Coordinates of C-alpha atoms and ligand atoms in Angstrom, one line a residue:
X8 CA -121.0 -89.6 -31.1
X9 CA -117.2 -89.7 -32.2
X10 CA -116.5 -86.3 -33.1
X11 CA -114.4 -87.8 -35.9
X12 CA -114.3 -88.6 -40.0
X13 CA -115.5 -85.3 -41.3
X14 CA -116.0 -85.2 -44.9
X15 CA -113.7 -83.9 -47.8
X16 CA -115.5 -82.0 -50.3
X17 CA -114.5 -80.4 -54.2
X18 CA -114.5 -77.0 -54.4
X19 CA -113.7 -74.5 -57.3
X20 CA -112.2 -70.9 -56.0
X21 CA -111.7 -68.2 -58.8
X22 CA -111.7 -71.1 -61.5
X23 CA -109.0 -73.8 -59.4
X24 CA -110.1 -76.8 -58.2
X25 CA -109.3 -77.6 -54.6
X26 CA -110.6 -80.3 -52.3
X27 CA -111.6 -79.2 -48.3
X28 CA -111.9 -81.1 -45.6
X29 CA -114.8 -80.1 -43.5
X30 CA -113.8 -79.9 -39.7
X31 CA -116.0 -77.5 -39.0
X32 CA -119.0 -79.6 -39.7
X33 CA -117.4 -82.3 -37.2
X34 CA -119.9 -81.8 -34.3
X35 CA -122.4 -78.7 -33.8
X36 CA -120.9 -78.1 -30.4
X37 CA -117.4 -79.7 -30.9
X38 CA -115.8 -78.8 -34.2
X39 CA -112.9 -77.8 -35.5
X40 CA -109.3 -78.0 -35.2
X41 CA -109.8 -77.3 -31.3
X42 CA -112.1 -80.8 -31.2
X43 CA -108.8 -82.4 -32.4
X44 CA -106.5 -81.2 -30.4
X45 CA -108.5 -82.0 -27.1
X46 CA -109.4 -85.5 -28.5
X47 CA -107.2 -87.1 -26.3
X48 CA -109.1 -85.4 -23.4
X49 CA -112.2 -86.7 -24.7
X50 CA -111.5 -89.9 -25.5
X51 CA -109.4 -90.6 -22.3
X52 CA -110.2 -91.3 -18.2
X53 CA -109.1 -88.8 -15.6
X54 CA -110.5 -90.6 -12.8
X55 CA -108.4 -87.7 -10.5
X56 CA -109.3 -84.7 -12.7
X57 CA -112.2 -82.3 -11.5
X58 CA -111.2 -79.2 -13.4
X59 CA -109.9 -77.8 -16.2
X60 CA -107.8 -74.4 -15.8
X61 CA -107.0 -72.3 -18.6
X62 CA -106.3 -68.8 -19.8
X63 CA -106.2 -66.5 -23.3
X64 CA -108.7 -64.0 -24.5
X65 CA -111.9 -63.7 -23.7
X66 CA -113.6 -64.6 -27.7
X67 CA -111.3 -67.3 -28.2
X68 CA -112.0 -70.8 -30.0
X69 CA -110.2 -72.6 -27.6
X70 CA -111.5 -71.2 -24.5
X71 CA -115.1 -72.5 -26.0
X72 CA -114.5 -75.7 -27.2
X73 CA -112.8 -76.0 -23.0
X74 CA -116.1 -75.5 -21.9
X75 CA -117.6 -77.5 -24.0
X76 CA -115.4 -80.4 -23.3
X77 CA -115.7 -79.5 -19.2
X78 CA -119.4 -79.7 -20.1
X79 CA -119.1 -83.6 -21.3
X80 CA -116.7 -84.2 -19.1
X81 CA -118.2 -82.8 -15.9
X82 CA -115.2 -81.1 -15.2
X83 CA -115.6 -77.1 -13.7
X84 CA -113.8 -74.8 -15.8
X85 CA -111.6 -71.8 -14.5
X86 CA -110.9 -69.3 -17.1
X87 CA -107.9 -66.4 -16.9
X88 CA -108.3 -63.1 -18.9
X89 CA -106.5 -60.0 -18.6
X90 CA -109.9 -58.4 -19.3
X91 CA -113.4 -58.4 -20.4
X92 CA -113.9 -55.6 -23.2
X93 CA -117.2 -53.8 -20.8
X94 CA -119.4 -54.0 -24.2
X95 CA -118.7 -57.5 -24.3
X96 CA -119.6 -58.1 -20.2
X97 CA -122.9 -56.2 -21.3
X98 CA -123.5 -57.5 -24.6
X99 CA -122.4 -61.4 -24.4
X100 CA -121.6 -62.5 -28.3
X101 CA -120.1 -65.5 -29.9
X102 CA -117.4 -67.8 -27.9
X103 CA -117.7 -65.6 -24.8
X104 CA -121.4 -66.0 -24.4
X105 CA -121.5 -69.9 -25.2
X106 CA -118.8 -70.7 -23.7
X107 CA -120.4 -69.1 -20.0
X108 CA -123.4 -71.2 -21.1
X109 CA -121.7 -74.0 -20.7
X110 CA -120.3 -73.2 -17.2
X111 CA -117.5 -71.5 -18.0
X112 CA -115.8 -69.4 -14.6
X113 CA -114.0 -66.7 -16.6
X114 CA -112.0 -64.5 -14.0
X115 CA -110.2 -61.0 -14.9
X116 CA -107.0 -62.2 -13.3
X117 CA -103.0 -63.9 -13.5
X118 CA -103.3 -67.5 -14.0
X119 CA -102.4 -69.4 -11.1
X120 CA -98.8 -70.6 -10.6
X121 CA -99.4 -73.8 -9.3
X122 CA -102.4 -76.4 -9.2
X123 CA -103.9 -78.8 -7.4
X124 CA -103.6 -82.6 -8.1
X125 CA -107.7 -82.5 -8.9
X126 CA -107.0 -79.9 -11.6
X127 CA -105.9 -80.0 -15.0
X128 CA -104.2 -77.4 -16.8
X129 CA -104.1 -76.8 -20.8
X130 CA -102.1 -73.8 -21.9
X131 CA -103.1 -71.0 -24.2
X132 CA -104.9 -72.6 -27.5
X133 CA -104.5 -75.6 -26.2
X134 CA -100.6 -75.7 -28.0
X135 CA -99.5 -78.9 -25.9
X136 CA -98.3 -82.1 -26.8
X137 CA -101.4 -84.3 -26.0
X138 CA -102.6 -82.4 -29.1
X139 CA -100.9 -85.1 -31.3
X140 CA -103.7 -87.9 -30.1
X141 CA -106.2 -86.0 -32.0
X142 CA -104.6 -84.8 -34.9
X143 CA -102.8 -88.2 -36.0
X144 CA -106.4 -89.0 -36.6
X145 CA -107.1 -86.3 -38.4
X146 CA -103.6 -87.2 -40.7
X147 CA -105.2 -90.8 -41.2
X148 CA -108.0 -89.7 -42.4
X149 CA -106.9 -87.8 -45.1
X150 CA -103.9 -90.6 -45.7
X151 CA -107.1 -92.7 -46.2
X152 CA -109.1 -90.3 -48.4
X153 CA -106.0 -89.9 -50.3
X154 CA -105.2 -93.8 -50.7
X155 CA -109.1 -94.4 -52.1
X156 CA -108.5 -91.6 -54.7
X157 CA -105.4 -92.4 -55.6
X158 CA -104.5 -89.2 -55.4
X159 CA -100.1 -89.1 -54.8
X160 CA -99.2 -85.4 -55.1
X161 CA -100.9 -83.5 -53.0
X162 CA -100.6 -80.4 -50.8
X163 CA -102.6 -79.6 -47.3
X164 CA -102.9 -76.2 -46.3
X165 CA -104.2 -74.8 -42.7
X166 CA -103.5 -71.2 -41.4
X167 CA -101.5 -71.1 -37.9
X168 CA -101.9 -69.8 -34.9
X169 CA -99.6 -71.8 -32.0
X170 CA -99.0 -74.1 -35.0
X171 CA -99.8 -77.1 -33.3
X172 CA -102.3 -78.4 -35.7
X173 CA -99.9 -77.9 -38.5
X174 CA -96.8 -78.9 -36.7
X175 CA -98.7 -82.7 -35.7
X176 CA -99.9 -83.0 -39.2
X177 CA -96.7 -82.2 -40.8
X178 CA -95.5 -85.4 -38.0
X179 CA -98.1 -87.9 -39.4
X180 CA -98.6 -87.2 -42.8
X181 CA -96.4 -88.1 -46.2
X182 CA -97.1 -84.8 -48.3
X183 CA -96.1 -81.4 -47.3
X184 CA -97.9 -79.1 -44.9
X185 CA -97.8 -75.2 -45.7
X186 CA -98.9 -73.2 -43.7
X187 CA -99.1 -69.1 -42.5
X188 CA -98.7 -67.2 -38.9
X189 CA -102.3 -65.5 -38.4
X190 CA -101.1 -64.5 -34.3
X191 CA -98.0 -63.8 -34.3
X192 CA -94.8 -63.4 -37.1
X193 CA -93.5 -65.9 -38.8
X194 CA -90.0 -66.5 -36.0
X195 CA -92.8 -66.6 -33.3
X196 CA -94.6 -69.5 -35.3
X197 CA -90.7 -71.2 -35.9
X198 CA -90.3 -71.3 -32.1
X199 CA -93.6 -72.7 -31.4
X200 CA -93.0 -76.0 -33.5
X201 CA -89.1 -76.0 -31.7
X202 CA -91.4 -75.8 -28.6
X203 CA -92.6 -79.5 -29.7
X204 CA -90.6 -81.2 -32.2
X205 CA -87.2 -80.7 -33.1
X206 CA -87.5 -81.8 -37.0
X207 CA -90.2 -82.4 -39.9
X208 CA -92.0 -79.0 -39.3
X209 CA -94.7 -77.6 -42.2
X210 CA -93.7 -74.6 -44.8
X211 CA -94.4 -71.2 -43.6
X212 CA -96.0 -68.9 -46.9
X213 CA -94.8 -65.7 -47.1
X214 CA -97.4 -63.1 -46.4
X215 CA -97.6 -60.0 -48.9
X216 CA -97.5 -57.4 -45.5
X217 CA -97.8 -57.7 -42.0
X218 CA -101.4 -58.5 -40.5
X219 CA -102.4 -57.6 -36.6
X220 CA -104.3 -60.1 -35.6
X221 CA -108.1 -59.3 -34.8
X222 CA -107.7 -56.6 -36.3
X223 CA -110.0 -55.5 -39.5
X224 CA -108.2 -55.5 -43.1
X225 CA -110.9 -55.2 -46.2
X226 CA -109.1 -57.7 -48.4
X227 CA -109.8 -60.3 -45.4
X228 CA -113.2 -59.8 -45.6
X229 CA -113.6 -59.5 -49.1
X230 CA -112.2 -62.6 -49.8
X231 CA -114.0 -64.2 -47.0
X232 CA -117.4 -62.8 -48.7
X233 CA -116.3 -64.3 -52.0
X234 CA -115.1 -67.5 -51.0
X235 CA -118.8 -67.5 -49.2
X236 CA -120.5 -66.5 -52.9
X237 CA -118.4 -69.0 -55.1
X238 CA -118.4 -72.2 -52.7
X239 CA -120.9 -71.7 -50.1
X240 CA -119.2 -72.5 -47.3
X241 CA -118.9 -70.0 -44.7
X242 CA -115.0 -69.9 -43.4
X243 CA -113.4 -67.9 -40.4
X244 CA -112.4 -64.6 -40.4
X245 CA -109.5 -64.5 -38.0
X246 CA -107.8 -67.2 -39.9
X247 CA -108.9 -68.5 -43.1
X248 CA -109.7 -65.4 -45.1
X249 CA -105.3 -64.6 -44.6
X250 CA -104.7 -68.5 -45.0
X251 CA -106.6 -68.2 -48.3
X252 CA -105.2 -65.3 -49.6
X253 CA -101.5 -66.8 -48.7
X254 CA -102.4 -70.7 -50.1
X255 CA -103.9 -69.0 -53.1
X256 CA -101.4 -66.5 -54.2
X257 CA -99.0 -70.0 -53.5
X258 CA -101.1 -72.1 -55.8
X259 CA -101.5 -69.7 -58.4
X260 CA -97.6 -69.5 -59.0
X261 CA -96.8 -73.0 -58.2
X262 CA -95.1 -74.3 -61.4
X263 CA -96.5 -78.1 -61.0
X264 CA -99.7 -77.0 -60.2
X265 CA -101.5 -79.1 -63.0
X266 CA -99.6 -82.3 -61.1
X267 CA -101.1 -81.7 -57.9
X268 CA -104.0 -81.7 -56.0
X269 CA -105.0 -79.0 -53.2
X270 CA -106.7 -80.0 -49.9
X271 CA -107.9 -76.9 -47.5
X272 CA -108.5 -77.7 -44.0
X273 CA -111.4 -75.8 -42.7
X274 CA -110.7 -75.5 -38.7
X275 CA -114.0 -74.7 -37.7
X276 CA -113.8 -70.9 -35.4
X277 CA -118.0 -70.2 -36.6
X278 CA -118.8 -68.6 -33.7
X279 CA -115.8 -66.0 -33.7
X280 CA -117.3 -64.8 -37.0
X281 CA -121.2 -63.6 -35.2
X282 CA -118.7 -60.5 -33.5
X283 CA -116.1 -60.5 -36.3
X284 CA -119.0 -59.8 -39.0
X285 CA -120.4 -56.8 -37.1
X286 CA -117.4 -55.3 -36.6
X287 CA -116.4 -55.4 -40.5
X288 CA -120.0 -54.8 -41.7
X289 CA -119.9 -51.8 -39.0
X290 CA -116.9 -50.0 -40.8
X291 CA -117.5 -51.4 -44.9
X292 CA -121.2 -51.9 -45.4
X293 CA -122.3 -48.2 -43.7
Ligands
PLP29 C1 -107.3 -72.2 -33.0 C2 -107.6 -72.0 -34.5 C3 -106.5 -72.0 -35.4 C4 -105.1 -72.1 -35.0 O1 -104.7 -73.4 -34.6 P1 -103.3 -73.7 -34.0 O2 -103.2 -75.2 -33.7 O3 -103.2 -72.9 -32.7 O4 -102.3 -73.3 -35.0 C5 -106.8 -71.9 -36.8 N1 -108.1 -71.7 -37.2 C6 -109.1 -71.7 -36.3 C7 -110.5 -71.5 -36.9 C8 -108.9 -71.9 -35.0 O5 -109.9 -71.9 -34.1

């Protein structure tokens, strides 16, 4: 198992051709953007290491693919929250319930200052700099996939969130990233790339009005529903449904759009959606 070299498929979206490369389909368990960024992790030996330590919500991607990653590893894994939502402690649902499957310790409590030399600690979504292992791989593969198709202009887009997919891919790739801020505004995105590098960083899009994160707009899901009809691949609600609407809106009013080609990186987040769907089909289908 390598957890690497997913495919890049064709799509057509509301009559434009893009291409999409299919990170979510990189491993059942470990998929995703998150499967990239802990790579290195993976792939390298901690002879010293006996746990991972952690913190961020309690439904986050990250804080699953941990455990899933502790899980391979045999590493424990100590998870900080603020707080378990009580419906969520009585009725586990998508990352929080897999991710305690796996043997996840999530504990309502400030992360520790400190740590042990047998412990290893990965800040919130995993935005650190050993991130890069996983996603110059990533770059490669599409430099490859681009080099067989001889395609030259091209244009990757991935929705942000710490920006440290984005940021890395930007670092290792020739054509130009764009990108959006789904978490946090677009000056709070700027300072997490100056967090990591100080040059090359991708283009932020513009976004038509401000979105809270999590929280339920109808155009998100309609276009997440529609993007489901026309291409048959299920994407994430948190992130993709605003990262199409921004890379769409771009595309449509880009003036060398005939000369280019498109590429969509899906970054996996499935199991977000199980809690994410009942929510939206809770307050627009009833
Ligand atoms: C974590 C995540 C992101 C954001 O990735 P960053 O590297 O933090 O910008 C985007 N999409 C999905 C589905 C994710 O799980």
């Amino acid at each position: 198992m390598n957890y690497t070299n997913s495919l890049i498929e064709q799509i057509s979206f509301n009559n434009q051709k893009y291409f999409v490369k299919r990170d979510d389909l990189l491993h059942k368990d470990f998929s995703g953007n998150k499967a990239r960024k802990f790579y290195y992790f993976l792939k390298n030996d901690f002879p010293k290491i006996k746990k991972v330590i952690s913190f961020g919500s309690a439904q986050s991607n990250a804080m699953y693919s941990l455990s899933v990653l502790c899980k391979i590893k045999g590493w424990k894994f100590d998870y900080y929250v603020d707080h378990i939502a009580s419906y969520l402690k009585e009725n586990p649902i998508g990352n929080y319930k897999f991710a305690k499957e796996f043997g996840m310790n999530i504990i309502e409590a400030e992360v520790p200052k400190t740590f042990k030399n047998d412990e290893l600690f990965i800040s919130e979504g995993g935005a650190v700099s050993a991130a890069s292992f996983g996603i110059e791989i990533l770059a490669n593969e599409i430099r490859t996939w681009a080099k067989e198709n001889q395609i030259k202009n091209l244009k990757v887009f991935l929705p942000s969130g710490t920006g440290t997919t984005s940021l890395y891919l930007q670092k290792f790739l020739p054509f130009e990233v764009l990108t959006c801020s789904c978490v946090g505004d677009d000056e709070y995105l700027e300072k997490q790339f100056l967090a990591l590098e100080k040059t090359n960083f991708p283009t932020i899009l513009k976004k038509e009005k401000k979105y809270h994160f999590g929280k339920l707009y109808k155009e998100l899901y309609e276009i997440h529903n529609e993007l489901l009809n026309q291409t048959n691949i299920e994407f994430d609600l948190l992130y993709d449904s605003l990262g199409w609407l921004c890379f769409e809106k771009y595309v449509e009013n880009f003036d060398k759009k005939d000369e280019f080609n498109f590429l969509y990186i899906h970054q996996g987040g499935l199991l977000g959606n199980i809690s994410m769907k009942e929510r939206y089909t809770y307050k627009y289908n009833s």
